[in-house]
mmCIF file of C-alpha atoms in Angstrom:
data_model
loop_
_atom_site.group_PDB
_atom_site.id
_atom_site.type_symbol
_atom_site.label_atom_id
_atom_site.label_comp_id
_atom_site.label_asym_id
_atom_site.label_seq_id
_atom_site.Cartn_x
_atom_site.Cartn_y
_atom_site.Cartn_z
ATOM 1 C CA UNK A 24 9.831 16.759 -24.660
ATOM 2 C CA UNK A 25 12.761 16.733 -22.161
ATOM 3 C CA UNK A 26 12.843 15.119 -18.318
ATOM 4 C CA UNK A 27 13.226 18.443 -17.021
ATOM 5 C CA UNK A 28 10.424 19.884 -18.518
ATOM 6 C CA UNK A 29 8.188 17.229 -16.956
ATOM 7 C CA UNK A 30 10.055 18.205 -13.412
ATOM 8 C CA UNK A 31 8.943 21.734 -13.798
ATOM 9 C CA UNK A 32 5.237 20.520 -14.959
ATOM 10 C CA UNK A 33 4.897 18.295 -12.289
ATOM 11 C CA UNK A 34 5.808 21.200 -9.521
ATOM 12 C CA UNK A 35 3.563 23.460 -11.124
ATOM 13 C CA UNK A 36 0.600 21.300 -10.784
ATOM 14 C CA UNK A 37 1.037 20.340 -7.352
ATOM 15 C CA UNK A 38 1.596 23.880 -6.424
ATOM 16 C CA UNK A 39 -0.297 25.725 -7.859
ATOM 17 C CA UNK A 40 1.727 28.453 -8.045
ATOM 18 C CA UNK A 41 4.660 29.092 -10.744
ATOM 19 C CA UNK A 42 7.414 30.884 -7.986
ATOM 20 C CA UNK A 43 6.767 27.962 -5.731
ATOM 21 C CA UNK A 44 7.403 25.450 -8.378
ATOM 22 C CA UNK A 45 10.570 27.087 -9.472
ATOM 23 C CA UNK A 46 11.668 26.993 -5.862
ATOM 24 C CA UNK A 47 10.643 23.520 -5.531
ATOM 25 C CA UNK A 48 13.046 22.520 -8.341
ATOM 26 C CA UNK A 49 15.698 25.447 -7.368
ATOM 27 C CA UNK A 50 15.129 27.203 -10.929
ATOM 28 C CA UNK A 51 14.487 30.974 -11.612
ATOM 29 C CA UNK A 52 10.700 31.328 -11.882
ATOM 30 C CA UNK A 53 11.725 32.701 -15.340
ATOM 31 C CA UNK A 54 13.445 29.865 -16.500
ATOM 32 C CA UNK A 55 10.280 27.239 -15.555
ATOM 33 C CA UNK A 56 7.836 29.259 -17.229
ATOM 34 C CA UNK A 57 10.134 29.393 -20.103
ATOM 35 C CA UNK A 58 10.216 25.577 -20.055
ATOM 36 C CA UNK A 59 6.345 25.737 -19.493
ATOM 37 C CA UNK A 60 5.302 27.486 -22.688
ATOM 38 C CA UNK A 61 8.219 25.559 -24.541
ATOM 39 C CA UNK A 62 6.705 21.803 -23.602
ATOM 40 C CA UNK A 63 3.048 23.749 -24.337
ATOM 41 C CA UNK A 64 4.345 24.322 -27.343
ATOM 42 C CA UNK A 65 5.616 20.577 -28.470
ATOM 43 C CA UNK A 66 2.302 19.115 -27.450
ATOM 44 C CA UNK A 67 0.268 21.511 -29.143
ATOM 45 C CA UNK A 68 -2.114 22.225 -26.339
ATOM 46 C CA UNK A 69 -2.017 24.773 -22.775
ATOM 47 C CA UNK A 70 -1.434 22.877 -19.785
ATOM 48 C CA UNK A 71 -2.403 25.830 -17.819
ATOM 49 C CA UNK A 72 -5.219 27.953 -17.007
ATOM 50 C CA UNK A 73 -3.544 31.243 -15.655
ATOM 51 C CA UNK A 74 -5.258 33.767 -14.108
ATOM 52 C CA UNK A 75 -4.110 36.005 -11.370
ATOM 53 C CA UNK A 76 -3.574 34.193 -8.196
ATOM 54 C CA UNK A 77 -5.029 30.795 -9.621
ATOM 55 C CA UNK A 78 -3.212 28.217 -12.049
ATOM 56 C CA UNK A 79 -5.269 25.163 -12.772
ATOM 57 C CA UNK A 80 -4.858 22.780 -14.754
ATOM 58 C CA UNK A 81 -6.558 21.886 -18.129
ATOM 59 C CA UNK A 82 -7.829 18.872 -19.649
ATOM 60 C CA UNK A 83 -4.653 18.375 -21.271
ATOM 61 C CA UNK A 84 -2.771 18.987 -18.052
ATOM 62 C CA UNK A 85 -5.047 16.889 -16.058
ATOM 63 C CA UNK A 86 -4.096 14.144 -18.809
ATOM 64 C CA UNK A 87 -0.646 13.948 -18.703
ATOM 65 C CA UNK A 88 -0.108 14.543 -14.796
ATOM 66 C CA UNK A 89 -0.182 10.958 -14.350
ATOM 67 C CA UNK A 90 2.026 10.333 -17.055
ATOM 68 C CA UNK A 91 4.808 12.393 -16.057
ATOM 69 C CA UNK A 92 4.426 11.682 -12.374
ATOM 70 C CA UNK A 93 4.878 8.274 -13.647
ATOM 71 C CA UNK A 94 7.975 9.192 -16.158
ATOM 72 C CA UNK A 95 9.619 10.660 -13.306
ATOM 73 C CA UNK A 96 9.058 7.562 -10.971
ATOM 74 C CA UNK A 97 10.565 5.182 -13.647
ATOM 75 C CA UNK A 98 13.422 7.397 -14.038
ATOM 76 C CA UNK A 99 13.883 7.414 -10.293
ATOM 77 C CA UNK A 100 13.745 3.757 -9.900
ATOM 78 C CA UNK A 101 17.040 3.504 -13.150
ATOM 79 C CA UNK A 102 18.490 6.058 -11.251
ATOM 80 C CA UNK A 103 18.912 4.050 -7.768
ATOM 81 C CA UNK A 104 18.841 0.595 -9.597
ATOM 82 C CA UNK A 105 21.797 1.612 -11.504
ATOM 83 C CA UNK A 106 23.570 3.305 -8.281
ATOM 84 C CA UNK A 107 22.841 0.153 -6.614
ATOM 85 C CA UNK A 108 26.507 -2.004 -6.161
ATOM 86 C CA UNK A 109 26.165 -5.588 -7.624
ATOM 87 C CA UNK A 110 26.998 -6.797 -4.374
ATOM 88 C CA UNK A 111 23.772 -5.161 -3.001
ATOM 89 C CA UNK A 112 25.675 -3.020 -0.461
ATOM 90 C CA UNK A 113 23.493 0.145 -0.780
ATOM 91 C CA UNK A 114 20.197 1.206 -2.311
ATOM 92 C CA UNK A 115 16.556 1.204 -1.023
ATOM 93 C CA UNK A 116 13.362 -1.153 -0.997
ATOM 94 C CA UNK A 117 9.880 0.389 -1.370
ATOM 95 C CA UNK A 118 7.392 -2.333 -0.206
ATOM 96 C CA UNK A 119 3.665 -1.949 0.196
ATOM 97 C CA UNK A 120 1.850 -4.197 2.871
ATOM 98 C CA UNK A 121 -1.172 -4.125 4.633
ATOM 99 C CA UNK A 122 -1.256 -3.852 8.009
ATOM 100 C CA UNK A 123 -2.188 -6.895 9.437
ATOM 101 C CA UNK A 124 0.791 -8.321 7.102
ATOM 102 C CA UNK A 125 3.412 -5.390 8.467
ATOM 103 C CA UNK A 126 2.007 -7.076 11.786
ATOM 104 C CA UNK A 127 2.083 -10.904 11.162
ATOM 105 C CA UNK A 128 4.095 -11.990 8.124
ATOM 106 C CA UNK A 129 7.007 -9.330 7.455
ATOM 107 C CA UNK A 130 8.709 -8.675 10.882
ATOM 108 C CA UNK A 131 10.567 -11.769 10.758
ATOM 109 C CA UNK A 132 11.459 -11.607 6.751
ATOM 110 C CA UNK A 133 12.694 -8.022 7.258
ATOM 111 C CA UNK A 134 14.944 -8.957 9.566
ATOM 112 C CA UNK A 135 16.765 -11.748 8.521
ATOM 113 C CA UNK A 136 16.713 -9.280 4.727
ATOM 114 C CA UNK A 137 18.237 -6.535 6.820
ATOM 115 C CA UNK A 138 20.939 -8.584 8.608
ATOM 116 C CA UNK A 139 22.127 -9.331 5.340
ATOM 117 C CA UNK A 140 21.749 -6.537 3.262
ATOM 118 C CA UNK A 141 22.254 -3.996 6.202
ATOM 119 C CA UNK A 142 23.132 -1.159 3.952
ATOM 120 C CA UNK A 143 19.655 -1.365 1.749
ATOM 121 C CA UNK A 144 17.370 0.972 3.217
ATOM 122 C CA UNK A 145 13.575 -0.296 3.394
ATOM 123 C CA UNK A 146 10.845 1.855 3.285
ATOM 124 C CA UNK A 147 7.261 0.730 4.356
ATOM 125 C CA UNK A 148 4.289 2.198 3.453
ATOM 126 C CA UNK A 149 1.088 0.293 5.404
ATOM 127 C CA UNK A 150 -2.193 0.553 3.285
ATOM 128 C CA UNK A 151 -5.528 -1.302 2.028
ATOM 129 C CA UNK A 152 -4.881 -3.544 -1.299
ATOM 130 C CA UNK A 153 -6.530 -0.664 -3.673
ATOM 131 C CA UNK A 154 -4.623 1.933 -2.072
ATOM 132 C CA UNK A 155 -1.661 -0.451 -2.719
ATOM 133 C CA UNK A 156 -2.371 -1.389 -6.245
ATOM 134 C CA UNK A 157 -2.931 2.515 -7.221
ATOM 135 C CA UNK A 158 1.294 3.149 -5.869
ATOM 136 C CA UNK A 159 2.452 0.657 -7.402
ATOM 137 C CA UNK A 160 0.777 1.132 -11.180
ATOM 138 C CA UNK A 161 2.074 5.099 -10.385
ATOM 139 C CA UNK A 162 5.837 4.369 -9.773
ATOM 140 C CA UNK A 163 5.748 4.896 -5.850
ATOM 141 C CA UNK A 164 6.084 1.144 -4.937
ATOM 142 C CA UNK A 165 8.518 -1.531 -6.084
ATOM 143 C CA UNK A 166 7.005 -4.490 -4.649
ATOM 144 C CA UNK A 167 3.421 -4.787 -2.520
ATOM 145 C CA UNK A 168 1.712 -7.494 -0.222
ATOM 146 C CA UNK A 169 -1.960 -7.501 -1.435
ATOM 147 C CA UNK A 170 -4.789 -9.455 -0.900
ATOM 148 C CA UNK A 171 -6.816 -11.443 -3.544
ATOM 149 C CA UNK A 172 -9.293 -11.128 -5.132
ATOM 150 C CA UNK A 173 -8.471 -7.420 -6.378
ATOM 151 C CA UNK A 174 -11.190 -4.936 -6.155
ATOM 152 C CA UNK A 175 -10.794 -4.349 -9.858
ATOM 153 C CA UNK A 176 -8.297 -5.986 -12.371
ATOM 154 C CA UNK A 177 -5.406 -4.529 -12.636
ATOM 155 C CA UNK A 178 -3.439 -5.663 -15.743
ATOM 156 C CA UNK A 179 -0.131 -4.220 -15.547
ATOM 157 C CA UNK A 180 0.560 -5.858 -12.510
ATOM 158 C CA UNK A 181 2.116 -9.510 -12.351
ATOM 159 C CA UNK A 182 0.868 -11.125 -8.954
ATOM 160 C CA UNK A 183 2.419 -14.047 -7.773
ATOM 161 C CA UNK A 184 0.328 -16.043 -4.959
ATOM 162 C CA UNK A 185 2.404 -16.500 -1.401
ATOM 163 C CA UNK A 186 -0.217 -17.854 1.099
ATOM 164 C CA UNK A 187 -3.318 -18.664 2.161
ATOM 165 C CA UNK A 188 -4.143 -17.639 5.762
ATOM 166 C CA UNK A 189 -7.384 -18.342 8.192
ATOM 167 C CA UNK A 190 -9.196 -16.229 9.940
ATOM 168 C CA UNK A 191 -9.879 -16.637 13.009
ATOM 169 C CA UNK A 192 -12.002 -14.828 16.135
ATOM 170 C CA UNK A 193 -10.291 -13.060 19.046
ATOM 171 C CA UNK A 194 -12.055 -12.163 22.341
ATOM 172 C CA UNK A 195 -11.314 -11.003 25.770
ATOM 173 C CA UNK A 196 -10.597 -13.808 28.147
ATOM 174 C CA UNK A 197 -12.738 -11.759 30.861
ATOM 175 C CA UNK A 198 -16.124 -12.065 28.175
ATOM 176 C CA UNK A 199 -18.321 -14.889 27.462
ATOM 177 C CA UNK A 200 -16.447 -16.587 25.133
ATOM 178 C CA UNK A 201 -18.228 -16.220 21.204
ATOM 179 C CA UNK A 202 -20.409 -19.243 20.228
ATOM 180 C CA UNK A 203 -21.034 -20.297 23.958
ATOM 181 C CA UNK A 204 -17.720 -21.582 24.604
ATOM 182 C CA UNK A 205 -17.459 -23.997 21.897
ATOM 183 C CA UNK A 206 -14.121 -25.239 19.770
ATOM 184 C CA UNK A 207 -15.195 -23.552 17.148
ATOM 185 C CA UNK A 208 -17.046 -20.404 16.220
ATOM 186 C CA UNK A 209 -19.513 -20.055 12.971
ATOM 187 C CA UNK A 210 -20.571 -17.111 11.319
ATOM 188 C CA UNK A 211 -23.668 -17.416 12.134
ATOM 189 C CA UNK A 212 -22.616 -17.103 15.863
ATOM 190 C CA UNK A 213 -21.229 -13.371 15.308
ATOM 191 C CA UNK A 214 -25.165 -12.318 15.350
ATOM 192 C CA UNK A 215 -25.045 -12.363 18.746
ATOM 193 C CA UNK A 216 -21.602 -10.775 19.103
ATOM 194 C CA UNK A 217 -21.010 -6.948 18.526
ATOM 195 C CA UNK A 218 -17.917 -6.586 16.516
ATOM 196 C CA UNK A 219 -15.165 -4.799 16.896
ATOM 197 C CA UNK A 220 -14.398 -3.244 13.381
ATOM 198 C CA UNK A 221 -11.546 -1.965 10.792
ATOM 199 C CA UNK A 222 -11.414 1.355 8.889
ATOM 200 C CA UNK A 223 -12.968 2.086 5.780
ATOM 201 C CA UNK A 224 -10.760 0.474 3.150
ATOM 202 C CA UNK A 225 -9.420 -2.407 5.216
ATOM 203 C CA UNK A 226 -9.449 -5.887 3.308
ATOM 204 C CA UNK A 227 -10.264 -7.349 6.604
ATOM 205 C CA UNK A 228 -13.718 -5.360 7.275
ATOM 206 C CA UNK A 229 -14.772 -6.169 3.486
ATOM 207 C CA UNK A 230 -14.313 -9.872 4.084
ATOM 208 C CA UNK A 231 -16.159 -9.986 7.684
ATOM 209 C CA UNK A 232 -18.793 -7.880 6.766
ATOM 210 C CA UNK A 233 -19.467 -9.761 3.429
ATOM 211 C CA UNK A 234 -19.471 -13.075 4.936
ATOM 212 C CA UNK A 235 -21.725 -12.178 7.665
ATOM 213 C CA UNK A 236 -24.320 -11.071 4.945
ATOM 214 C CA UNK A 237 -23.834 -14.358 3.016
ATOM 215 C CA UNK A 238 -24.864 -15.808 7.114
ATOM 216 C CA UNK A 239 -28.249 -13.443 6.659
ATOM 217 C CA UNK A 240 -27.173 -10.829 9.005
ATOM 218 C CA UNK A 241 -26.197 -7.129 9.268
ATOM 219 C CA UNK A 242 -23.051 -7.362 11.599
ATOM 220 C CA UNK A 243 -23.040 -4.910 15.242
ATOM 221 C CA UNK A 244 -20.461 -2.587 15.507
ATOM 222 C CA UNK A 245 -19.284 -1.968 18.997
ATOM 223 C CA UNK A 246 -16.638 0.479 17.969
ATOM 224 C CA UNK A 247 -15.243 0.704 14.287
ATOM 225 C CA UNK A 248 -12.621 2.812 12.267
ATOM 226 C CA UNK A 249 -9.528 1.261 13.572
ATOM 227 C CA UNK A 250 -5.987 -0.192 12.459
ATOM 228 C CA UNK A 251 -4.653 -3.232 13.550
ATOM 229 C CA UNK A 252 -3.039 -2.578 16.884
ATOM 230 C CA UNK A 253 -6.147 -0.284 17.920
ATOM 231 C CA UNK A 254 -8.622 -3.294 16.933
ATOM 232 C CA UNK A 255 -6.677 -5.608 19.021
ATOM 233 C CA UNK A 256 -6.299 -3.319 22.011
ATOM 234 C CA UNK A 257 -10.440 -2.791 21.771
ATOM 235 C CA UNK A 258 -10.692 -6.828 22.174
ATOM 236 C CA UNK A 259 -8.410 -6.716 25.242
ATOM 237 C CA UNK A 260 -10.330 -3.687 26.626
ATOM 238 C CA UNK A 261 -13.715 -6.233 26.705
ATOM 239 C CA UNK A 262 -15.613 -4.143 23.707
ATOM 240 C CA UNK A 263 -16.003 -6.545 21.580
ATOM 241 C CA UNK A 264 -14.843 -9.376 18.995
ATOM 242 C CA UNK A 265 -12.977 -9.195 16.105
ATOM 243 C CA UNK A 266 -11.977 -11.294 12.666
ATOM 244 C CA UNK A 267 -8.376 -10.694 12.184
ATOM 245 C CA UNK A 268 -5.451 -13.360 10.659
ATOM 246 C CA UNK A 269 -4.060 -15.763 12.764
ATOM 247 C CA UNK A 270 -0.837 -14.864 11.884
ATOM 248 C CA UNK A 271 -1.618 -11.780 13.880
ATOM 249 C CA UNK A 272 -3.387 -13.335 16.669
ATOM 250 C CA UNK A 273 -0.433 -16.048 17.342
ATOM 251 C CA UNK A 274 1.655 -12.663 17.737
ATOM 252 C CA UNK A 275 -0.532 -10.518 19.243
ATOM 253 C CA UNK A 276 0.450 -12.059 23.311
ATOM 254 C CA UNK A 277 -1.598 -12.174 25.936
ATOM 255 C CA UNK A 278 -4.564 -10.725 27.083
ATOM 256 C CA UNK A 279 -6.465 -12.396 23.723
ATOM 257 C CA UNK A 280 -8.713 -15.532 23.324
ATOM 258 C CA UNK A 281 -7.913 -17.449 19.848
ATOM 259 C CA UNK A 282 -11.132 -19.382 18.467
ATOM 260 C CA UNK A 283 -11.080 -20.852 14.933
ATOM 261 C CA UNK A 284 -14.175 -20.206 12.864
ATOM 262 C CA UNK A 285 -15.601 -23.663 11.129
ATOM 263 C CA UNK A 286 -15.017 -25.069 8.604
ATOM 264 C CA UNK A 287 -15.486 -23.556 5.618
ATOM 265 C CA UNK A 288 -14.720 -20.685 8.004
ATOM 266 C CA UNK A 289 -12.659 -17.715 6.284
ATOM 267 C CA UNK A 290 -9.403 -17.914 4.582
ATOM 268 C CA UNK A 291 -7.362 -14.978 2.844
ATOM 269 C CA UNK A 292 -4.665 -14.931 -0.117
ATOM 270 C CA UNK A 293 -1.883 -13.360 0.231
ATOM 271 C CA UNK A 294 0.187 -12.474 -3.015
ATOM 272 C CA UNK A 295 3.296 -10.347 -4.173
ATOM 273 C CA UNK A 296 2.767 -7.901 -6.814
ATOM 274 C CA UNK A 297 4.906 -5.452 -9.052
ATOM 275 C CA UNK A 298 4.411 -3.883 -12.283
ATOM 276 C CA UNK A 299 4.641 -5.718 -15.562
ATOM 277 C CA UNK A 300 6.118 -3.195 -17.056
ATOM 278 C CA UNK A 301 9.158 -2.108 -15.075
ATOM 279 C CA UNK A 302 11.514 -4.800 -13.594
ATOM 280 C CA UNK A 303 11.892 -4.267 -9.504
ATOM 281 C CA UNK A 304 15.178 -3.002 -8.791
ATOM 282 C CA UNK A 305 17.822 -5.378 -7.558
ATOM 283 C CA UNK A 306 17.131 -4.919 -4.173
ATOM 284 C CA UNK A 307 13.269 -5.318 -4.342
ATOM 285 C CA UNK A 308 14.321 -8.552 -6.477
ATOM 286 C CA UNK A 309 16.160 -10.344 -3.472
ATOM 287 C CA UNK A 310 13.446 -9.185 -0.906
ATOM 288 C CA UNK A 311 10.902 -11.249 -3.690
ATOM 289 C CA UNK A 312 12.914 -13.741 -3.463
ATOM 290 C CA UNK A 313 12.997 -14.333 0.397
ATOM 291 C CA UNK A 314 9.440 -13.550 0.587
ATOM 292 C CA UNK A 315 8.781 -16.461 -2.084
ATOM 293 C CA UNK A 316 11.296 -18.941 -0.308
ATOM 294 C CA UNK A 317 9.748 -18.035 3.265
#
C-alpha cells in the first residue's frame, strides 16, 4: 500500500467522481484509476461501486476512509513538525477551543505565544467538546480546550486538567434583576426567568439545562440557538438571562449585570487534550506548555 495511493482514495471518496479526484491531486484521471484498481488489488476487496455517473463507496471503502484520512493527517503533522526550525521560527498550531474559551481564557495566552513565536502560524477552529474530540482522534487538531466530563470516553486521548471555572448569571441592568435582587442567584430562581440559550451542541446549554432539571424544572427559552457573542448581545438587548463563565462575563464590558449563583452553584473543568498516540508537534508543545504555566 503506498501514501499516494491513499491520496488518490481519499479524493475519490470525497468526490465522487474519478476526473475530479485526479484533478484534485493534479494526476491524469488514467493514472488514479490505475492506482485505484492497484491498492483494490493489495487489499483484496473493491473500494468502489462504479456505475455511470455514480461512484460510492463500499463497505470496505467506507472502512478504511477514516483510516487513510487519518494516515494522511499523521503524515502531515511529520511533515511540518520536521520542517519546523528548532528554534521555533516557523510552522503552525492547530488548536481546538470552545467558544466561550476562544472568548475568555485564550486571547491573552495567544498573544503573549505570538509575540514570541511570531513566525508560528495559529489556526483556531471554535467548536462544542464532541465536535472537538472527533478532530482531534482524526488528525485535524494538535491540541484542544475541552470540557469535562466527556460525552463518551475517549481513550486515545491524554487530557490533562487546567481549571475549574464558575458559572455565573448575566442580566440586563435595565431588567429586574434574577432572584429579586439578591447577592446571589439559585437555580431554583431561573423558574421564573426565561433564558436566553446556546446552540445545539454547546457544553454550556447541556450544563444549564441539566441542572435546572436536577432544580425540578423545564427551563424557558426566550430566544435559543446562539454562540457566545450573540447570547451576550440578547442579555444586553433585555431578552433574557443567561449561564455563561465568568471568565467571559468579567470580559464581556458593559451593558451586563454579573450575579454569582450559590453555592454549590455551577462550576466547569477545563482541560487540554491531544492524542495518545501521536506526539503534538513542537509548536503545539510550547503553546501546552504556556497554557499549563498560565
Amino acid at each position: 500500500m503506498q501514501f499516494q495511493q491513499l491520496q488518490y482514495f481519499v479524493a475519490v471518496a470525497e468526490t465522487r467522481h474519478f476526473t475530479r479526484a485526479a484533478e484534485r491531486v493534479h494526476v491524469a484521471q488514467p493514472s488514479l484509476s490505475q492506482q485505484i484498481r492497484a491498492l483494490e488489488r493489495e487489499l483484496g476487496a473493491d473500494l468502489f461501486v462504479r456505475a455511470r455517473g455514480n461512484i460510492a463507496l463500499t463497505d470496505a471503502g467506507e472502512a478504511l476512509l477514516p483510516l487513510a484520512r487519518r494516515i494522511l493527517a499523521d503524515a502531515d503533522t511529520a511533515r511540518h513538525e520536521v520542517q519546523e526550525l528548532v528554534q521555533l521560527r516557523r510552522g503552525r498550531v492547530r488548536l481546538g477551543a470552545t467558544p466561550s474559551l476562544c472568548t475568555g481564557l485564550l486571547p491573552d495566552v495567544l498573544r503573549a505565544f505570538h509575540d514570541r513565536y511570531p513566525g508560528i502560524q495559529l489556526l483556531v477552529q471554535e467548536s462544542g467538546s464532541r465536535d472537538l474530540v472527533r478532530e482531534l482522534a482524526r488528525g485535524a487538531l494538535d491540541l484542544a480546550l475541552i470540557v469535562l466530563p466527556l460525552p463518551a470516553p475517549a481513550p486515545a486521548l491524554t487530557t490533562v486538567e487546567l481549571l475549574r471555572e464558575d458559572l455565573v448569571v448575566v442580566s440586563s441592568p435595565e431588567a429586574p434583576a434574577p432572584g429579586g435582587g439578591r447577592p446571589t442567584v439559585e437555580i431554583s430562581d431561573l423558574e421564573n426567568e426565561r433564558l436566553v440559550m446556546f446552540r445545539h451542541g454547546y457544553d454550556l446549554r447541556e450544563l444549564t439545562v441539566n441542572a435546572c432539571r436536577s432544580a425540578g424544572f423545564e427551563p424557558e427559552f426566550a430566544v435559543e440557538g446562539g454562540e457566545m457573542d450573540a447570547v451576550l448581545g440578547f442579555v444586553r438587548a433585555g431578552l433574557g438571562v443567561a449561564v455563561v463563565p465568568r471568565m467571559v462575563a468579567s470580559r464581556a464590558g458593559r451593558g451586563l449585570r454579573v450575579t454569582p449563583l450559590a453555592r454549590p452553584g455551577l462550576s466547569r473543568t477545563i482541560a487540554l487534550a491531544h492524542r495518545s498516540d501521536v506526539a503534538p508537534p513542537r509548536g503545539a508543545r510550547e503553546l501546552q506548555r504556556m497554557l499549563l504555566e498560565r
